[in-house]
Amino acid sequence: MLITEMKAKETLVSLTDGKKVFIINCEGCKEVHFPGKEAKEFQKELSEAGSVTGIITTDYICNPDNMKLRLSKHMAEIEAADAVLVFSCGVGVQTISAYLEDKPVYAACDTYPLPGFQGVTPLEYECDQCGECWLNLTGGICPITACSKSLVNGQCGGAKNGMCEVDNTMECGWERIHRRLAQIGRLDALKSPVRVRNFATDDEVSK
Amino acid sequence: MKITELFERGEFVVSAEVGPPKGCHVEQLLEEAKTYLSGVHAVNVTDNQSSVMRLGSLAMCKALKDEGLNPIFQLACRDRNRIALESDLLSAAMFGIDNVLCLTGDHTKLGDHPQAKPVFDLDSVSLLHTVAKLEEGEDLGGNKLVGEPPKFAKGAVVSPCSDSVDAQLAKMERKVAAGAEYFQTQAVFEPEKFIKFMEKAKQFGKPVQVGIIIPKSAGMVRFMNNNVAGIHVPDEMIEELKKDPEKTKAGVTGVEIAARIIKECKPYCQGVHIMALGWESKVPALLEAAGI
């Protein structure tokens, strides 16, 4: 199982402040705990402030064909938004971010692991369930799974012709992140404070 | 002595690099370092370079310091978590080693222990941040250090001829923000690319030492072209090495090429860092040929 926990409200406000957003809720896998109540409350506040161009609640957005079909009826609302805010596990956010390549796509949740069945994902994008989702700082491309060293502060010196030093059939994850941040006009995300990973996902230790 | 003091004085800072042996005897390396590297300002000691297990960087730094050389302690994040990195930094400070070069490190898969677990608990940027925190008397866990905190000259690396130069510049900016005070670069064989890079890098206001490898033979540079990130040796240079009547065994052509690169880059940077890769004996001739 896994838990998707809504990020701190201040974090979400900092991402959406003054922007029009389109919201996607994914309640796909039964094995995933979804922060239904908190999500609804926050979305209500955003709607009342007039910042929402549309909200959909769907399932299995990690399946690209399904996701495209679900989003197809809402493209005008998505077009009207400055950013897309996704309430799902890390796989869902990555799938949408790859599809809406000119739009900032933000993760509203952190994903934590629990023992047991992991839900149904097509494995095209990986989520390590690290509990501190980085996708908002990296243009929706996961630095934990797309970088062989899981680096969170940028590219190492090991990329050769844009390919990873460990696997020359894999494009450097940070090369992709850099390109995408440029594409969505978010290169400023690279100027954020030093990032230090927190491996203590256990609540008692991390808080 | 902190290498940053030399930059502040406006010196063109020269450093060279040594790799500790795969074994516990360092007499030969010390002898070579004393003979050939006594004229440089500082000597880098690599930290299990290329993920190949060797004698430790810290121990070698201490041995060089005892011989009167000025070591730069290279510290990579591949083999140690944040506790071990911080502990080694305190150990270095205890020995009076006050130059540190913070690196992420090559992946374990590239080295001679591909089965090893790659750590990368921190990376080059968060390691620089950690050093800066220790200097303020606090560790990364937020706990106070006992007594006077350590003080290092904090160095970092950058790859100016990388084909991802914008991503490299963005990372360089993060390193500066995290506390990097000087930079050493990956080996440069294309001075025009380096000069272009420096035009953009000078905005960060930190001294940069151009990285130099003495090309040993056409075969060696072709290998680097195919396997080493951020290095491209142009065809004309390979031809030049091929034409060497002595087949570069004496290293004459290699030294000439390296000296030429240094001369071309010198007006645009604040120092040179020589990675001799076993050719430490050529360093004095190279510096002379480069007019340093």
Coordinates of N, CA and C in Angstrom, one line a residue, chain B residues 57-200:
Chain B
S57 N 42.3 9.4 1.1 CA 42.7 10.8 0.8 C 43.2 11.5 2.1
L58 N 42.5 11.4 3.2 CA 42.8 12.1 4.4 C 44.2 11.7 4.9
A59 N 44.5 10.4 4.9 CA 45.8 9.9 5.4 C 46.9 10.4 4.5
M60 N 46.7 10.4 3.2 CA 47.7 10.9 2.3 C 47.9 12.4 2.4
C61 N 46.8 13.1 2.7 CA 46.9 14.6 2.9 C 47.8 14.8 4.1
K62 N 47.6 14.1 5.2 CA 48.4 14.2 6.4 C 49.9 13.9 6.1
A63 N 50.1 12.9 5.4 CA 51.5 12.5 5.1 C 52.2 13.6 4.2
L64 N 51.5 14.2 3.3 CA 52.0 15.3 2.4 C 52.3 16.5 3.3
K65 N 51.4 16.8 4.2 CA 51.5 18.0 5.0 C 52.8 17.8 5.9
D66 N 53.0 16.6 6.4 CA 54.2 16.4 7.3 C 55.5 16.6 6.5
E67 N 55.4 16.4 5.2 CA 56.6 16.7 4.3 C 56.7 18.1 3.8
G68 N 55.8 19.0 4.4 CA 55.9 20.4 4.0 C 55.1 20.8 2.8
L69 N 54.3 19.9 2.2 CA 53.5 20.3 1.1 C 52.1 20.8 1.6
N70 N 51.4 21.4 0.7 CA 50.1 22.0 1.1 C 48.9 21.2 0.5
P71 N 48.3 20.3 1.3 CA 47.4 19.4 0.6 C 45.9 20.0 0.5
I72 N 45.3 19.5 -0.6 CA 43.8 19.8 -0.7 C 43.1 18.5 -0.6
F73 N 42.3 18.4 0.4 CA 41.6 17.1 0.7 C 40.3 17.0 -0.2
Q74 N 40.4 16.1 -1.1 CA 39.2 15.8 -1.9 C 38.3 14.9 -1.2
L75 N 37.0 15.3 -1.2 CA 36.0 14.5 -0.4 C 34.8 14.3 -1.3
A76 N 34.5 13.0 -1.5 CA 33.4 12.6 -2.4 C 32.3 12.0 -1.6
C77 N 31.1 12.1 -2.2 CA 29.9 11.7 -1.4 C 29.5 10.2 -1.8
R78 N 30.2 9.6 -2.6 CA 29.9 8.2 -3.0 C 30.0 7.2 -1.9
D79 N 31.0 7.3 -1.1 CA 31.4 6.2 -0.2 C 31.0 6.5 1.3
R80 N 30.5 7.6 1.6 CA 30.2 7.9 3.0 C 28.9 8.7 3.2
N81 N 28.2 8.4 4.3 CA 27.0 9.2 4.5 C 27.4 10.5 5.2
R82 N 26.4 11.3 5.6 CA 26.7 12.6 6.1 C 27.4 12.5 7.5
I83 N 27.2 11.5 8.2 CA 27.9 11.3 9.5 C 29.4 11.1 9.3
A84 N 29.7 10.2 8.4 CA 31.1 9.9 8.1 C 31.8 11.1 7.4
L85 N 31.1 11.8 6.5 CA 31.7 13.0 5.8 C 32.0 14.1 6.9
E86 N 31.1 14.4 7.8 CA 31.3 15.4 8.8 C 32.5 15.0 9.7
S87 N 32.5 13.7 10.1 CA 33.5 13.2 10.9 C 34.9 13.4 10.3
D88 N 35.0 13.0 9.0 CA 36.3 13.2 8.3 C 36.7 14.6 8.2
L89 N 35.7 15.5 8.0 CA 36.1 16.9 8.0 C 36.7 17.4 9.3
L90 N 36.1 16.9 10.4 CA 36.6 17.3 11.7 C 38.0 16.7 11.9
S91 N 38.2 15.5 11.4 CA 39.5 14.8 11.5 C 40.5 15.6 10.7
A92 N 40.1 16.1 9.5 CA 41.1 16.9 8.6 C 41.5 18.2 9.4
A93 N 40.5 18.8 10.0 CA 40.7 20.0 10.7 C 41.7 19.8 11.9
M94 N 41.6 18.6 12.5 CA 42.5 18.3 13.6 C 43.9 18.2 13.1
F95 N 44.1 17.7 11.9 CA 45.4 17.6 11.3 C 45.9 18.9 10.8
G96 N 45.1 19.9 10.8 CA 45.5 21.2 10.3 C 45.4 21.3 8.7
I97 N 44.6 20.3 8.2 CA 44.4 20.4 6.7 C 43.2 21.3 6.5
D98 N 43.4 22.4 5.8 CA 42.4 23.4 5.7 C 41.9 23.7 4.3
N99 N 42.3 22.9 3.4 CA 41.7 23.0 2.0 C 40.9 21.7 1.8
V100 N 39.6 21.9 1.3 CA 38.8 20.8 1.0 C 38.1 21.0 -0.3
L101 N 38.1 20.0 -1.1 CA 37.4 20.0 -2.4 C 36.2 19.1 -2.4
C102 N 35.0 19.6 -2.5 CA 33.8 18.8 -2.4 C 33.2 18.3 -3.7
L103 N 33.1 17.0 -3.8 CA 32.7 16.4 -5.0 C 31.5 15.4 -4.8
T104 N 30.7 15.2 -5.8 CA 29.7 14.2 -5.7 C 30.3 12.8 -5.8
G105 N 31.2 12.7 -6.8 CA 31.9 11.4 -7.0 C 31.3 10.6 -8.1
D106 N 32.2 9.8 -8.8 CA 31.7 8.9 -9.8 C 30.8 7.8 -9.2
H107 N 30.0 7.2 -10.1 CA 29.1 6.1 -9.6 C 30.0 4.9 -9.3
T108 N 29.6 4.1 -8.3 CA 30.3 2.9 -8.0 C 30.4 1.9 -9.2
K109 N 29.4 2.0 -10.1 CA 29.4 1.0 -11.2 C 30.6 1.2 -12.1
L110 N 31.2 2.4 -12.1 CA 32.3 2.7 -13.0 C 33.7 2.2 -12.5
G111 N 33.7 1.8 -11.3 CA 35.0 1.5 -10.7 C 35.4 0.0 -10.6
D112 N 36.2 -0.3 -9.6 CA 36.6 -1.7 -9.5 C 35.9 -2.5 -8.4
H113 N 34.8 -1.9 -7.8 CA 33.9 -2.6 -6.9 C 32.5 -2.3 -7.4
P114 N 32.1 -2.7 -8.6 CA 30.8 -2.4 -9.1 C 29.6 -3.0 -8.2
Q115 N 30.0 -3.9 -7.3 CA 28.9 -4.5 -6.5 C 28.6 -3.6 -5.3
A116 N 29.4 -2.5 -5.1 CA 29.3 -1.7 -3.8 C 28.0 -0.9 -3.9
K117 N 27.5 -0.6 -2.7 CA 26.4 0.3 -2.6 C 26.8 1.8 -2.8
P118 N 26.2 2.5 -3.8 CA 26.6 3.9 -3.9 C 25.8 4.7 -2.8
V119 N 26.5 5.5 -2.1 CA 25.8 6.2 -1.0 C 25.1 7.5 -1.4
F120 N 25.8 8.5 -1.8 CA 25.1 9.7 -2.3 C 24.0 10.2 -1.3
D121 N 24.3 10.1 0.0 CA 23.4 10.6 1.0 C 23.4 12.2 0.8
L122 N 24.6 12.7 0.7 CA 24.7 14.1 0.3 C 25.2 14.2 -1.2
D123 N 25.3 15.4 -1.7 CA 25.9 15.6 -3.0 C 26.9 16.8 -2.9
S124 N 27.5 17.2 -4.0 CA 28.5 18.2 -3.8 C 28.0 19.5 -3.2
V125 N 26.7 19.9 -3.6 CA 26.1 21.1 -3.1 C 25.8 21.0 -1.6
S126 N 25.1 19.9 -1.2 CA 24.8 19.8 0.2 C 26.0 19.5 1.0
L127 N 27.1 19.0 0.5 CA 28.3 18.8 1.2 C 29.0 20.2 1.5
L128 N 29.0 21.0 0.5 CA 29.5 22.4 0.7 C 28.7 23.1 1.8
H129 N 27.4 23.0 1.7 CA 26.5 23.5 2.7 C 26.9 23.0 4.1
T130 N 27.2 21.7 4.2 CA 27.5 21.0 5.4 C 28.8 21.6 6.0
V131 N 29.8 21.8 5.1 CA 31.1 22.4 5.6 C 30.8 23.8 6.1
A132 N 30.0 24.5 5.4 CA 29.7 25.9 5.9 C 29.1 25.9 7.2
K133 N 28.2 24.9 7.5 CA 27.5 24.8 8.8 C 28.5 24.4 9.9
L134 N 29.4 23.5 9.6 CA 30.4 23.1 10.6 C 31.2 24.3 11.0
E135 N 31.5 25.2 9.9 CA 32.3 26.4 10.2 C 31.6 27.3 11.1
E136 N 30.2 27.2 11.2 CA 29.5 28.1 12.1 C 29.3 27.4 13.4
G137 N 29.9 26.2 13.6 CA 29.9 25.6 14.9 C 28.7 24.6 15.1
E138 N 28.1 24.2 14.0 CA 26.9 23.4 14.1 C 27.0 22.3 13.0
D139 N 26.6 21.0 13.4 CA 26.6 20.0 12.4 C 25.2 20.0 11.6
L140 N 25.2 19.1 10.7 CA 24.0 19.0 9.8 C 22.7 18.6 10.6
G141 N 22.9 17.9 11.7 CA 21.8 17.5 12.5 C 21.3 18.6 13.4
G142 N 22.0 19.8 13.4 CA 21.6 20.9 14.2 C 22.3 20.9 15.6
N143 N 23.3 20.0 15.8 CA 23.9 20.0 17.1 C 25.2 20.8 17.2
K144 N 25.4 21.4 18.3 CA 26.6 22.3 18.5 C 27.9 21.5 18.5
L145 N 28.9 22.1 17.9 CA 30.3 21.5 18.0 C 30.9 22.0 19.3
V146 N 31.8 21.2 19.9 CA 32.5 21.7 21.1 C 33.8 22.5 20.6
G147 N 34.0 23.6 21.2 CA 35.2 24.4 20.9 C 35.1 25.2 19.7
E148 N 36.3 25.8 19.3 CA 36.4 26.6 18.1 C 36.0 25.8 16.9
P149 N 35.1 26.3 16.0 CA 34.8 25.5 14.8 C 35.9 25.5 13.8
P150 N 35.9 24.5 12.9 CA 37.0 24.4 11.9 C 36.8 25.5 10.8
K151 N 37.8 25.8 10.1 CA 37.7 26.7 9.0 C 38.4 26.2 7.8
F152 N 37.7 26.0 6.7 CA 38.3 25.5 5.4 C 38.3 26.5 4.3
A153 N 39.2 26.3 3.3 CA 39.0 26.9 2.0 C 38.1 25.9 1.2
K154 N 36.9 26.3 0.9 CA 36.0 25.3 0.3 C 36.0 25.4 -1.2
G155 N 36.4 24.3 -1.8 CA 36.5 24.2 -3.3 C 35.5 23.3 -3.9
A156 N 35.3 23.5 -5.2 CA 34.3 22.7 -5.9 C 34.8 22.5 -7.3
V157 N 34.1 21.7 -8.1 CA 34.5 21.5 -9.5 C 33.4 21.8 -10.4
V158 N 33.8 22.1 -11.7 CA 32.8 22.3 -12.7 C 33.4 21.9 -14.1
S159 N 32.5 21.5 -15.0 CA 33.0 20.9 -16.3 C 32.7 21.9 -17.4
P160 N 33.7 22.8 -17.8 CA 33.4 23.9 -18.7 C 33.2 23.5 -20.1
C161 N 33.7 22.3 -20.6 CA 33.6 21.9 -22.0 C 32.5 20.9 -22.1
S162 N 31.7 20.7 -21.1 CA 30.6 19.7 -21.1 C 29.6 20.1 -22.2
D163 N 28.9 19.1 -22.7 CA 27.9 19.4 -23.7 C 26.6 19.8 -23.1
S164 N 26.6 19.8 -21.7 CA 25.4 20.4 -21.0 C 25.9 21.6 -20.2
V165 N 26.5 22.6 -20.9 CA 27.2 23.7 -20.2 C 26.2 24.5 -19.4
D166 N 24.9 24.7 -19.9 CA 24.0 25.5 -19.1 C 23.6 24.8 -17.8
A167 N 23.5 23.5 -17.8 CA 23.2 22.7 -16.6 C 24.4 22.8 -15.6
Q168 N 25.6 22.8 -16.2 CA 26.8 22.9 -15.4 C 26.9 24.3 -14.7
L169 N 26.5 25.4 -15.5 CA 26.5 26.7 -14.9 C 25.5 26.9 -13.8
A170 N 24.3 26.2 -14.0 CA 23.3 26.3 -13.0 C 23.8 25.6 -11.7
K171 N 24.5 24.5 -11.9 CA 25.0 23.8 -10.7 C 26.1 24.6 -10.0
M172 N 26.9 25.2 -10.9 CA 28.0 26.1 -10.3 C 27.4 27.2 -9.4
E173 N 26.3 27.8 -9.9 CA 25.7 28.8 -9.2 C 25.2 28.3 -7.8
R174 N 24.6 27.1 -7.8 CA 24.2 26.5 -6.6 C 25.3 26.2 -5.6
K175 N 26.5 25.8 -6.2 CA 27.6 25.6 -5.4 C 28.1 26.9 -4.7
V176 N 28.1 28.0 -5.5 CA 28.5 29.2 -4.9 C 27.6 29.6 -3.8
A177 N 26.3 29.5 -4.0 CA 25.3 29.8 -3.0 C 25.5 29.0 -1.8
A178 N 26.0 27.7 -1.9 CA 26.2 26.8 -0.8 C 27.5 27.1 -0.1
G179 N 28.3 27.9 -0.7 CA 29.6 28.3 0.1 C 30.9 28.0 -0.7
A180 N 30.8 27.6 -1.9 CA 32.1 27.3 -2.7 C 32.9 28.6 -2.8
E181 N 34.2 28.6 -2.6 CA 35.0 29.8 -2.6 C 36.0 29.8 -3.8
Y182 N 36.2 28.6 -4.4 CA 37.0 28.5 -5.6 C 36.6 27.3 -6.4
F183 N 37.0 27.3 -7.7 CA 36.6 26.1 -8.5 C 37.9 25.6 -9.3
Q184 N 37.9 24.3 -9.4 CA 38.8 23.6 -10.3 C 38.0 23.0 -11.4
T185 N 38.5 23.0 -12.6 CA 37.7 22.5 -13.7 C 38.1 21.1 -14.2
Q186 N 37.2 20.4 -14.9 CA 37.5 19.2 -15.6 C 38.6 19.7 -16.7
A187 N 39.4 18.7 -17.2 CA 40.5 19.0 -18.1 C 40.0 19.7 -19.3
V188 N 40.7 20.8 -19.7 CA 40.3 21.6 -20.9 C 41.2 21.3 -22.1
F189 N 40.7 20.9 -23.2 CA 41.5 20.8 -24.4 C 41.0 21.7 -25.5
E190 N 39.9 22.4 -25.2 CA 39.4 23.4 -26.2 C 39.3 24.8 -25.5
P191 N 40.4 25.5 -25.6 CA 40.5 26.8 -24.9 C 39.3 27.7 -25.3
E192 N 38.9 27.7 -26.5 CA 37.8 28.6 -27.0 C 36.5 28.3 -26.2
K193 N 36.3 27.0 -25.9 CA 35.1 26.7 -25.1 C 35.2 27.2 -23.7
F194 N 36.4 27.0 -23.2 CA 36.7 27.4 -21.8 C 36.5 28.9 -21.7
I195 N 37.0 29.7 -22.6 CA 36.9 31.1 -22.6 C 35.5 31.6 -22.6
K196 N 34.7 30.9 -23.5 CA 33.3 31.2 -23.6 C 32.6 30.9 -22.2
F197 N 33.0 29.8 -21.6 CA 32.4 29.4 -20.3 C 32.7 30.5 -19.3
M198 N 34.0 30.9 -19.3 CA 34.4 31.9 -18.3 C 33.7 33.2 -18.4
E199 N 33.3 33.6 -19.6 CA 32.5 34.8 -19.8 C 31.2 34.7 -19.0
K200 N 30.6 33.5 -19.0 CA 29.4 33.4 -18.2 C 29.7 33.1 -16.7

